[in-house]
Coordinates of C-alpha atoms and ligand atoms in Angstrom, one line a residue:
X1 CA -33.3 -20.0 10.8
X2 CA -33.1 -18.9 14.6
X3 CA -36.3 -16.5 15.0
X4 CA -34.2 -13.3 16.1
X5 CA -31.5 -14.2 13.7
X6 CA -35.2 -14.1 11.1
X7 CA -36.3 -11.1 13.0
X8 CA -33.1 -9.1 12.0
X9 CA -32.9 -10.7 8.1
X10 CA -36.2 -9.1 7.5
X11 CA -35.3 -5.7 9.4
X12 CA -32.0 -5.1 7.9
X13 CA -33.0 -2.2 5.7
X14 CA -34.0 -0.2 9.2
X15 CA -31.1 -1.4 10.9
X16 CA -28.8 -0.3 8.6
X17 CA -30.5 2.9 8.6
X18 CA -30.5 3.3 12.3
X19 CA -26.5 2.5 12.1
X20 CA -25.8 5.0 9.2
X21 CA -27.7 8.1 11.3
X22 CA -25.9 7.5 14.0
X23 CA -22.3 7.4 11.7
X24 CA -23.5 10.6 10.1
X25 CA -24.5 12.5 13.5
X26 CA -20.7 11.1 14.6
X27 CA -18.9 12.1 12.1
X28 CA -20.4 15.7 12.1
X29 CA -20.1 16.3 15.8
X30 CA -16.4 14.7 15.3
X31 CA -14.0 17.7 15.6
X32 CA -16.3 19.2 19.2
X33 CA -15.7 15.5 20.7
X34 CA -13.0 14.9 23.2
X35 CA -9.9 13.7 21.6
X36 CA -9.9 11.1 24.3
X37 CA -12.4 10.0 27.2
X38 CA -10.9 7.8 29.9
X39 CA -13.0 4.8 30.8
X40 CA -13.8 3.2 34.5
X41 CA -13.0 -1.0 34.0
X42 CA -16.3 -2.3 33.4
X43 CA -17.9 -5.2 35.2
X44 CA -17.7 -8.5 32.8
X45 CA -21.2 -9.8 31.6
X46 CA -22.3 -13.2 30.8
X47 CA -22.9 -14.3 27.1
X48 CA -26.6 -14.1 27.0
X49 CA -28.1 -17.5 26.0
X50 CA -31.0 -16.0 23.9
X51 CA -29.8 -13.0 21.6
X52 CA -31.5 -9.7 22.4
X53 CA -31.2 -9.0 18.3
X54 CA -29.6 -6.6 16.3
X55 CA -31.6 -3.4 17.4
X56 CA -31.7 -3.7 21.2
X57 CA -28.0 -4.5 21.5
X58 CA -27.3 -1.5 19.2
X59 CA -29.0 0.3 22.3
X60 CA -27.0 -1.8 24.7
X61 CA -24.0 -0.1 22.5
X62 CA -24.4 3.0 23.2
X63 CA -25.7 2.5 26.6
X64 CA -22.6 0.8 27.9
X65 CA -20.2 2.2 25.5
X66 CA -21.4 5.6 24.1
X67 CA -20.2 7.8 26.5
X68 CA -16.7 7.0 26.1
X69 CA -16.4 6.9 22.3
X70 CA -13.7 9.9 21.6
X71 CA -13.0 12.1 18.6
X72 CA -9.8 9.8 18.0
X73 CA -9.9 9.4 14.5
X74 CA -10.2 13.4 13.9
X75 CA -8.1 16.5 13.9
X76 CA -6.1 16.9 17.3
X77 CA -5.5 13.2 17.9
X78 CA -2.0 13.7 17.6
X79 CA -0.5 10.3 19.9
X80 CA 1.7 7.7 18.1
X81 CA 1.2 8.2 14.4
X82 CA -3.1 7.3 14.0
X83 CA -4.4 8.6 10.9
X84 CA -8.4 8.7 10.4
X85 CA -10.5 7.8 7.6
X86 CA -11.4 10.2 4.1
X87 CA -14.5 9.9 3.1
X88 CA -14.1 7.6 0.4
X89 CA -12.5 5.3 2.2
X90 CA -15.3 5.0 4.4
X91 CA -17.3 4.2 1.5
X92 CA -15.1 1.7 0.3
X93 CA -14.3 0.0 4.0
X94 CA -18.6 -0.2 4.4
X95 CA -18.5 -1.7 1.0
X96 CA -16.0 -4.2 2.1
X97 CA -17.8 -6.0 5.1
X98 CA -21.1 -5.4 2.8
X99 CA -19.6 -7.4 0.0
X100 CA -18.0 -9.5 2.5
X101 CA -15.3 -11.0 -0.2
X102 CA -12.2 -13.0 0.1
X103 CA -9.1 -10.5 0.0
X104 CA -7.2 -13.4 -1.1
X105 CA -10.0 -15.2 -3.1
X106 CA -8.6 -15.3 -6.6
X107 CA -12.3 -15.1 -8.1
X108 CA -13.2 -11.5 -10.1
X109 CA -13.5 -8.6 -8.9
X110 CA -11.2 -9.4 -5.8
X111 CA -8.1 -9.8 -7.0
X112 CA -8.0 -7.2 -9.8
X113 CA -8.9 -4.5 -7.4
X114 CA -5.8 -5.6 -5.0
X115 CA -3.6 -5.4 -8.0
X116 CA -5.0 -2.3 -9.4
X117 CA -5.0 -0.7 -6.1
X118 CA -0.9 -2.1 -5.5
X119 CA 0.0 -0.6 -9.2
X120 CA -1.9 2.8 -8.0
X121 CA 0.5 2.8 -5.2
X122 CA 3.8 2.1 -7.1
X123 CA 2.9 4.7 -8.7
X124 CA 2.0 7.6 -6.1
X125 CA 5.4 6.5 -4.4
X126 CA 7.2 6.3 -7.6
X127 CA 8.2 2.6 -6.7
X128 CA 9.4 0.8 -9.9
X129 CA 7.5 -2.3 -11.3
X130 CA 10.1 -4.8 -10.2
X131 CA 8.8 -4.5 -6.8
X132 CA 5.9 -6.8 -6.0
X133 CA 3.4 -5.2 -3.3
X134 CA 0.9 -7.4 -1.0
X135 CA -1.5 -6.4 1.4
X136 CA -1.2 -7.0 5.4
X137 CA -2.9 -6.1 8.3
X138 CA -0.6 -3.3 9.4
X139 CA 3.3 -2.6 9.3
X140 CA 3.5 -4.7 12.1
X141 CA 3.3 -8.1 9.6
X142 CA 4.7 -5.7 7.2
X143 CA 7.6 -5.6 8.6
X144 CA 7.3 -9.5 9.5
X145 CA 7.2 -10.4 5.8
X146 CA 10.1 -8.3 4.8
X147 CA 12.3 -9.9 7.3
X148 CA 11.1 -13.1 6.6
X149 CA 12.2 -12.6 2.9
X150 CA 15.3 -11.7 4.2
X151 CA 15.6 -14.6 6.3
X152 CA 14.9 -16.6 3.2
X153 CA 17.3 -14.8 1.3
X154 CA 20.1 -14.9 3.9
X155 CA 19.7 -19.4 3.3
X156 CA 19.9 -18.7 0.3
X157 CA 23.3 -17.6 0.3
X158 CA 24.6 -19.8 2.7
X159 CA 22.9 -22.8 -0.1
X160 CA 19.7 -23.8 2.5
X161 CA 16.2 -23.3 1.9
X162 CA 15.1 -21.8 5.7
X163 CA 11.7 -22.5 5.3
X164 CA 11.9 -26.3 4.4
X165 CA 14.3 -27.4 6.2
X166 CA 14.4 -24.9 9.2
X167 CA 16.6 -22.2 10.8
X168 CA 18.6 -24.4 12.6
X169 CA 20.4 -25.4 8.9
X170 CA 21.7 -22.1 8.7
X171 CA 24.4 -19.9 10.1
X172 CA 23.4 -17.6 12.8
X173 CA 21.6 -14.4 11.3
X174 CA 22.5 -10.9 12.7
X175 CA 20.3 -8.0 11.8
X176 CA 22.3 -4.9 11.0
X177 CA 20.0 -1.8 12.4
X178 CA 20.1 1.3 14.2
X179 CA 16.7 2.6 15.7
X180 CA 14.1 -0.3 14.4
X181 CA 10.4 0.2 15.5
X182 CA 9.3 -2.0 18.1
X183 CA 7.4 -3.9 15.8
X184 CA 11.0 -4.8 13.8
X185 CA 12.4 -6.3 17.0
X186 CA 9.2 -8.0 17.3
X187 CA 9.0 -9.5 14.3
X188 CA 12.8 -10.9 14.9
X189 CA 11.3 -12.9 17.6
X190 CA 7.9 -14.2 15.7
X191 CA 10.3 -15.7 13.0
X192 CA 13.1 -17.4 15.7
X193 CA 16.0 -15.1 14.8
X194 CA 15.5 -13.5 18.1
X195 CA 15.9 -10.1 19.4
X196 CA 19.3 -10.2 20.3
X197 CA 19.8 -10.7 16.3
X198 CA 19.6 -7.2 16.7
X199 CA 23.7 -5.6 16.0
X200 CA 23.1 -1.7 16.7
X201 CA 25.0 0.4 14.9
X202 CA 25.3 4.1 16.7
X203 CA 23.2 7.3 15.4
X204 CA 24.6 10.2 13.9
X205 CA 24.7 12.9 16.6
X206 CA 21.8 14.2 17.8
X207 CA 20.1 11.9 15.3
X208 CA 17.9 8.6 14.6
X209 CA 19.6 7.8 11.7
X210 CA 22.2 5.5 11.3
X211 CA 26.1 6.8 11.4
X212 CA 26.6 5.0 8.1
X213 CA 30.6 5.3 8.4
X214 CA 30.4 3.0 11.4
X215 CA 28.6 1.0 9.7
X216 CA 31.2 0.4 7.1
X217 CA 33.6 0.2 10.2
X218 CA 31.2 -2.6 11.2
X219 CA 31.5 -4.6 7.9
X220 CA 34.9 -4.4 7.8
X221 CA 35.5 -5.5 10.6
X222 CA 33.1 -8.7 10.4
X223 CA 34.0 -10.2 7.0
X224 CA 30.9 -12.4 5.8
X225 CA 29.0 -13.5 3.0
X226 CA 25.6 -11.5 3.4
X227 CA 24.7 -9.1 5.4
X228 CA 21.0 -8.1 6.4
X229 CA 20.3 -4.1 7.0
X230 CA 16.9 -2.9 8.8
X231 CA 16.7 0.6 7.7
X232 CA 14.1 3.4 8.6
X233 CA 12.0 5.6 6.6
X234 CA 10.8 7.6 9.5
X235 CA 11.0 7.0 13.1
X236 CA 8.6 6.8 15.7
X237 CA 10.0 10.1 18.0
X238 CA 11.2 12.8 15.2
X239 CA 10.5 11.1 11.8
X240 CA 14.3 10.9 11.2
X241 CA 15.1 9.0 7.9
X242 CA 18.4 6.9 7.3
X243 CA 20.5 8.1 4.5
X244 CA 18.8 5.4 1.5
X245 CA 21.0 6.4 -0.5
X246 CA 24.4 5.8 1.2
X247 CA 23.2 2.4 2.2
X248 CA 22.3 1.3 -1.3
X249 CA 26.1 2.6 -2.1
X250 CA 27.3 -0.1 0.2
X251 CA 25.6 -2.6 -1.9
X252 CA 28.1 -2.2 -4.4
X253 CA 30.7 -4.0 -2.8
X254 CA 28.7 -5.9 -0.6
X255 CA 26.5 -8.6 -0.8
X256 CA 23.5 -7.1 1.1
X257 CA 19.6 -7.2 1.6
X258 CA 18.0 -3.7 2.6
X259 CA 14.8 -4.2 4.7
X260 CA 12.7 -0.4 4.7
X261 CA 10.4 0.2 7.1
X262 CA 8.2 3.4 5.4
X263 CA 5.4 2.9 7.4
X264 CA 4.7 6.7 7.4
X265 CA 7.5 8.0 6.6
X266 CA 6.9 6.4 3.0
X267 CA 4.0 8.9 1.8
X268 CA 7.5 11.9 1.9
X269 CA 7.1 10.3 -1.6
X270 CA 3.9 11.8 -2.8
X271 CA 5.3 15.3 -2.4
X272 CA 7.9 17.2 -4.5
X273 CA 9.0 19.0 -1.7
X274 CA 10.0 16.0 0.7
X275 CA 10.6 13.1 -1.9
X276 CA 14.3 13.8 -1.9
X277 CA 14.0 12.0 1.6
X278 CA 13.7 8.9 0.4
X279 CA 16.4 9.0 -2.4
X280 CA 17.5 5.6 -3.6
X281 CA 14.5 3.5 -1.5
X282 CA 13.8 2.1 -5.1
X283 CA 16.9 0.2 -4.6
X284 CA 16.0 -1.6 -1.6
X285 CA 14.8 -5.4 -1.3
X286 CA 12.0 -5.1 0.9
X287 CA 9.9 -1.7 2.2
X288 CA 7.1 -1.6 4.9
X289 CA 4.4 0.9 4.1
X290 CA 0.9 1.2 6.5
X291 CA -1.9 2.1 4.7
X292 CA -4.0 2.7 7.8
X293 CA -1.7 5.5 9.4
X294 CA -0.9 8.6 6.8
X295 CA -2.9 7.2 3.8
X296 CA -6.0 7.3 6.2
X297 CA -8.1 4.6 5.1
X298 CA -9.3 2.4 8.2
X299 CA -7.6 -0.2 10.2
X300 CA -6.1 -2.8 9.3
X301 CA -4.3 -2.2 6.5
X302 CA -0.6 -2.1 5.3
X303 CA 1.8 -3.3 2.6
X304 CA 4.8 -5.0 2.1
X305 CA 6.7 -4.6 -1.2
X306 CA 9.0 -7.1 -2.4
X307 CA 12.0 -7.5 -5.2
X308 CA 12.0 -11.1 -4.5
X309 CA 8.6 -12.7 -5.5
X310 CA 10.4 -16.2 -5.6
X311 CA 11.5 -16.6 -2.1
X312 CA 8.1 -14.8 -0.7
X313 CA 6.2 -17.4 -2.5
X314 CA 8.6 -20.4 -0.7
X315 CA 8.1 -19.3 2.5
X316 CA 4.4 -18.0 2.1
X317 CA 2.9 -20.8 -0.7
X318 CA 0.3 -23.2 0.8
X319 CA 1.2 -26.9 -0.7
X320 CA -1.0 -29.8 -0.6
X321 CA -4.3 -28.1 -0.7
X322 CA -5.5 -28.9 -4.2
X323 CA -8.8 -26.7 -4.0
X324 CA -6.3 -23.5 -3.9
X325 CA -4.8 -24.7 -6.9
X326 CA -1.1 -24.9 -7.2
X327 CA 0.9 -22.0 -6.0
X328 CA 3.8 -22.2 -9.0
X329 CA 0.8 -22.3 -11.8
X330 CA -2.0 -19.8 -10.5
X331 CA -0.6 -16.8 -8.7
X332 CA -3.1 -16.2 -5.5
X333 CA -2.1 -13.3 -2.5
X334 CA -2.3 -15.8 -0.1
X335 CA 0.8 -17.4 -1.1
X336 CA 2.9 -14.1 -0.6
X337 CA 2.2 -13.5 2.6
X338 CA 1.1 -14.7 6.2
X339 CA -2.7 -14.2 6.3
X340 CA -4.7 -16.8 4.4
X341 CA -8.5 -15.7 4.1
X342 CA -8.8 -12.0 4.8
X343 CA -11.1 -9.0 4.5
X344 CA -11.0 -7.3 1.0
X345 CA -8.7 -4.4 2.7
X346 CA -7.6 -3.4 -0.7
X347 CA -11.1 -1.8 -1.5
X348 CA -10.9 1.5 0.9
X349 CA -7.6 2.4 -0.4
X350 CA -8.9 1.8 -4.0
X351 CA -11.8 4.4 -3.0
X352 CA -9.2 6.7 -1.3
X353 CA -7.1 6.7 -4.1
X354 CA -9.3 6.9 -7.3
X355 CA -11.5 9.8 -5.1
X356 CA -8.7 12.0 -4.1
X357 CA -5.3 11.0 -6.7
X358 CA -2.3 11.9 -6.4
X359 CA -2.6 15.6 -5.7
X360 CA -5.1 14.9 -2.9
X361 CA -2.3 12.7 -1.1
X362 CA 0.4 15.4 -2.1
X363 CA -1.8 17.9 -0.6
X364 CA -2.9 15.7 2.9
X365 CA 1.4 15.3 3.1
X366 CA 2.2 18.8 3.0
X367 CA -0.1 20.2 5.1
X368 CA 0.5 17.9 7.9
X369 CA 4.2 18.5 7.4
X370 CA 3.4 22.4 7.0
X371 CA 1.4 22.1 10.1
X372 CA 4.3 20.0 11.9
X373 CA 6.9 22.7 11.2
X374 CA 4.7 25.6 12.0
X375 CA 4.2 23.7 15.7
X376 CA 8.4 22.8 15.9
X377 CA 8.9 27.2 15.2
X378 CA 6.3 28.2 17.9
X379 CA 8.0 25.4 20.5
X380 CA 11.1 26.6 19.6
X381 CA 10.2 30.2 20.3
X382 CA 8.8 29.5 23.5
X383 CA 9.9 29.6 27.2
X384 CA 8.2 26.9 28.1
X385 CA 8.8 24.4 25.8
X386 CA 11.9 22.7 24.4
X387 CA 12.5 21.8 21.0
X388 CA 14.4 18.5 20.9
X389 CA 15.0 17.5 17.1
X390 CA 14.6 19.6 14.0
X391 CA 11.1 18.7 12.2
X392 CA 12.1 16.3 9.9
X393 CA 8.7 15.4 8.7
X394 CA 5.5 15.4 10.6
X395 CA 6.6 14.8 14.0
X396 CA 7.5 17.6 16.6
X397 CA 9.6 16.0 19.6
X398 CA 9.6 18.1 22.7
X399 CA 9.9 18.6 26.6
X400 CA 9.1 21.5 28.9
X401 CA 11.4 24.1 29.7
X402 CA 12.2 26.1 33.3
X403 CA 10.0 23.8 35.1
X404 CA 10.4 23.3 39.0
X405 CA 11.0 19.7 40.2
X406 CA 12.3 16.6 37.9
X407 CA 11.5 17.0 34.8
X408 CA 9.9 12.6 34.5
X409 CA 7.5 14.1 36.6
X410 CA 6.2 17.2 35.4
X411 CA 6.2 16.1 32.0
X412 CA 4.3 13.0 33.3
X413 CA 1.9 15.1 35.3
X414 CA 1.6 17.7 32.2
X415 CA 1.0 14.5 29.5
X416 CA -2.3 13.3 32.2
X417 CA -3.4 16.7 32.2
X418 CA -3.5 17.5 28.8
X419 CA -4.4 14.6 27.8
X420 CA -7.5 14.4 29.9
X421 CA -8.9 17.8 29.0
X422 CA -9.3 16.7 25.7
X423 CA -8.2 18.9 23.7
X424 CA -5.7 17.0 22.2
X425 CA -3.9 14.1 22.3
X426 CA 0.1 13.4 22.2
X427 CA 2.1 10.6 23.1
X428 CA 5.5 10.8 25.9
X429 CA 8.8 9.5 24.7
X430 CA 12.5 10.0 25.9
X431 CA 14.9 11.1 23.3
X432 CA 18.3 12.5 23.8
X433 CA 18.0 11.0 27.0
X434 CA 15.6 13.4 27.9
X435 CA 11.6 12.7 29.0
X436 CA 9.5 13.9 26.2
X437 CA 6.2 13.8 24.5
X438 CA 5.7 14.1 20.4
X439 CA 3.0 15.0 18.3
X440 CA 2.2 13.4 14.7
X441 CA 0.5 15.3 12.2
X442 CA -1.1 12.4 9.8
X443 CA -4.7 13.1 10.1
X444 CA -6.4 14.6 6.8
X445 CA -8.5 16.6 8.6
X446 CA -6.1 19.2 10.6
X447 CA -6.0 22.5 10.4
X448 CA -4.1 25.4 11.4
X449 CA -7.1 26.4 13.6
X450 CA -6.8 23.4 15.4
X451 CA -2.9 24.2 16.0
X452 CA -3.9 27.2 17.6
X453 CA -6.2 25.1 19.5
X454 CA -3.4 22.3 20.7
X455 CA -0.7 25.4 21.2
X456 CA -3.5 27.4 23.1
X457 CA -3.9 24.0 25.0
X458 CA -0.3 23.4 25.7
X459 CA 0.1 27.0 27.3
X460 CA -2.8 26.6 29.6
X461 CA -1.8 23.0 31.0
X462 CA 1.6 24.5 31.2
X463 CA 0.0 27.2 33.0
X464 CA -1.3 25.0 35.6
X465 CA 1.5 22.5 36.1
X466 CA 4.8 23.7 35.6
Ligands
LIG501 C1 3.3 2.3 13.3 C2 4.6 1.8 12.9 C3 4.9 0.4 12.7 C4 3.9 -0.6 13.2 O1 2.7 -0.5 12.5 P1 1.3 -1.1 12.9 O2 0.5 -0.7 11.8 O3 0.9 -0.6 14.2 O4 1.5 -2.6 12.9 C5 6.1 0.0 12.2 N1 7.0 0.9 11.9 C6 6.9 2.3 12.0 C7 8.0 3.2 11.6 C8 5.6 2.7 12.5 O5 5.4 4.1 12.6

């Protein structure tokens, strides 16, 4: 064995120890940290040729990179849709790399904790068993696998198998959709359907969600087959769900495959109060949910649920490698989706779950959501801010109000301010054609002291640049 690599072996008790004090010093000082800490580019640095060894480059660490480590997994990070970690899913995630199994391996205990944890999960989202879950790195490949199901299914109904004998031996696929995430359009790209697949169907007014009477105009008017639907579960800028329900209705007289991407917007379902949102997702094909945003276990982790195991398995199954057995006999995860060997990603929700059940996740939903709608009332009641969509959910879309010059520019200039300061953290968008900035409750750790503290926040940097 290399000496330092020897060195480290026999010191890994004090390492670890050394690691876990400064986790534990972190994690307490979490909520004073700065929500964000801008960083100067770095010089590069040559690979060293001899290893310093664990210890001294834990010093490098923090040296080079300590300064600049933010409070961005805690209370007032409120940009995009970033969840943190629970407790217990820390636990679990340290187990994980400790452990260091397979996710896909199909030895005990691996694979009975991914399907325990799945089966946990159809059951906090009241998802029925006919759905087969699998775990991905985010809802990014989520949202990969479900299309590529559908792609599958689409050959299927036009009699050609799409991922033997390639896309070209199919007709051309259109994508029925109305605001996908980026990572949808993305994922239309990654699996040579293209972007411009894409047929955009307009929004209700003043709305994300799809007008489904034109899209019944739409299907009308273009007589076919099959068609494919992308649906949402939640957008990105005001957490605006599609109507499930009406789009499962069309299914009825049309031969159709319903995509969901839930990546957030999926966890409505763990609440009484906001389950009615999601109405009829149990009769969809396919539905993205990310495990790393509102269930807040760490990155990477997402699922894909699936009603149709058999054309996962063609596109996904390896063939002609004999030592992972043969994917129609022994059922393996890596033959259901696009990662082969993988971390063990199952084993932080597994923690999150069995530690806080299913009251725990109702009661991280509804506060963020309570916490969301208290923040939409006090915009809405200001003069200097301008509510621009009802709270859905957890997302509060806004702009500023009886500023001076053009409004790009003062909302830029009041985004870099904020933003720097700390204080919070909150992401600009343009909706209703208007530039404006959200904030995304999904962290299990806010509070309604630190609203007062973002609202306070928002005043004062209003204050100074409007
Ligand atoms: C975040 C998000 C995604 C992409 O998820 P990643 O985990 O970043 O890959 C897809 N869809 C929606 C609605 C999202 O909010």
């Amino acid at each position: 064995m290399n000496t330092t690599l020897q060195h480290d072996h026999d010191q890994f008790d004090e390492l670890l120890t050394v690691t876990k004090n400064w986790c534990a010093q972190y994690l307490q000082k979490l909520e004073s940290l700065p929500v964000h800490i801008a960083m100067p580019v770095e010089k590069g640095m040559h690979l060293p040729v001899e290893g310093a060894g664990a210890a001294k480059v834990f010093e490098a660490f923090l040296q080079q990179y300590g300064a600049y480590i933010s409070g961005n997994a805690g209370a007032r990070y409120l940009g995009f849709v970033t969840g943190g970690t629970t407790p217990a899913a820390l636990m679990g995630d340290w187990l994980t790399s400790v452990i260091d199994m397979n996710g896909s391996s199909m030895e005990a205990p691996s694979m009975s904790i991914e399907q325990q944890t799945i089966s946990f999960l159809q059951e906090l989202f009241g998802l029925p068993p006919a759905f087969t879950g699998a775990f991905v790195s985010g809802a990014t490949m989520a949202n990969f696998t479900g299309l590529a199901v559908a792609r599958e299914w689409w050959g299927e109904q036009h009699g050609v198998n799409i991922s033997d004998d390639g896309l070209h031996s199919a007709p051309p696929v259109k994508i029925i959709s109305c605001k996908p995430h980026s990572s949808a359009v993305k994922s239309l790209s990654m699996l040579g359907l293209g972007r411009n697949s894409f047929v955009q169907i307009p929004t209700l007014p003043n709305r994300e969600a799809i007008d489904v009477q034109a899209l019944s105009e739409y299907i009308q008017q273009h007589p076919a087959k099959a068609y494919i639907i992308a649906a949402s579960a939640a957008t990105v800028n005001t957490a605006d769900f599609d109507d499930i329900q009406a789009l499962v209705a069309l299914k009825k007289h049309h031969n159709i495959y319903i995509h969901l991407d839930a990546a957030f917007g999926g966890f409505a379902a763990c609440s009484d109060r906001f389950k009615h949102l999601l109405k009829g997702w149990e009769s969809v094909d396919s539905i993205t949910v990310d495990a790393h945003k509102w269930m807040n276990v760490p990155y990477d982790s997402a699922l894909i649920f699936s009603k149709h195991p058999s054309l996962q398995l063609q596109i996904f199954k390896n063939i002609g490698a004999a030592y992972l057995g043969d994917p129609s006999k022994q059922f393996s995860y890596t033959n259901y989706g696009p990662e082969n060997s993988r971390r063990l990603r199952a084993l932080p929700a597994w923690f999150s779950l069995m530690a806080y059940g299913k009251s725990g996740y109702a009661h991280i939903v509804e506060n963020n959501v309570d916490l969301a709608k208290a923040m939409g009332k006090q915009i809405q009641e200001s003069e200097q801010f301008e509510l621009l969509s009802p709270v859905h959910l957890n997302t509060v879309c806004f702009t500023l109000k009886n500023t001076r010059g053009e409004l790009s520019k003062t909302v830029k200039i009041f985004l870099q301010t904020l933003n720097k300061e700390g204080k919070v953290f909150i992401t600009a968008t343009e909706f209703a054609g208007k530039p404006a900035m959200r904030a995304a409750f999904v962290n299990w750790r806010t509070t309604q002291q630190d609203l007062d503290i973002v609202m306070h926040a928002l005043h004062e940097v209003y204050a100074k640049t409007s």
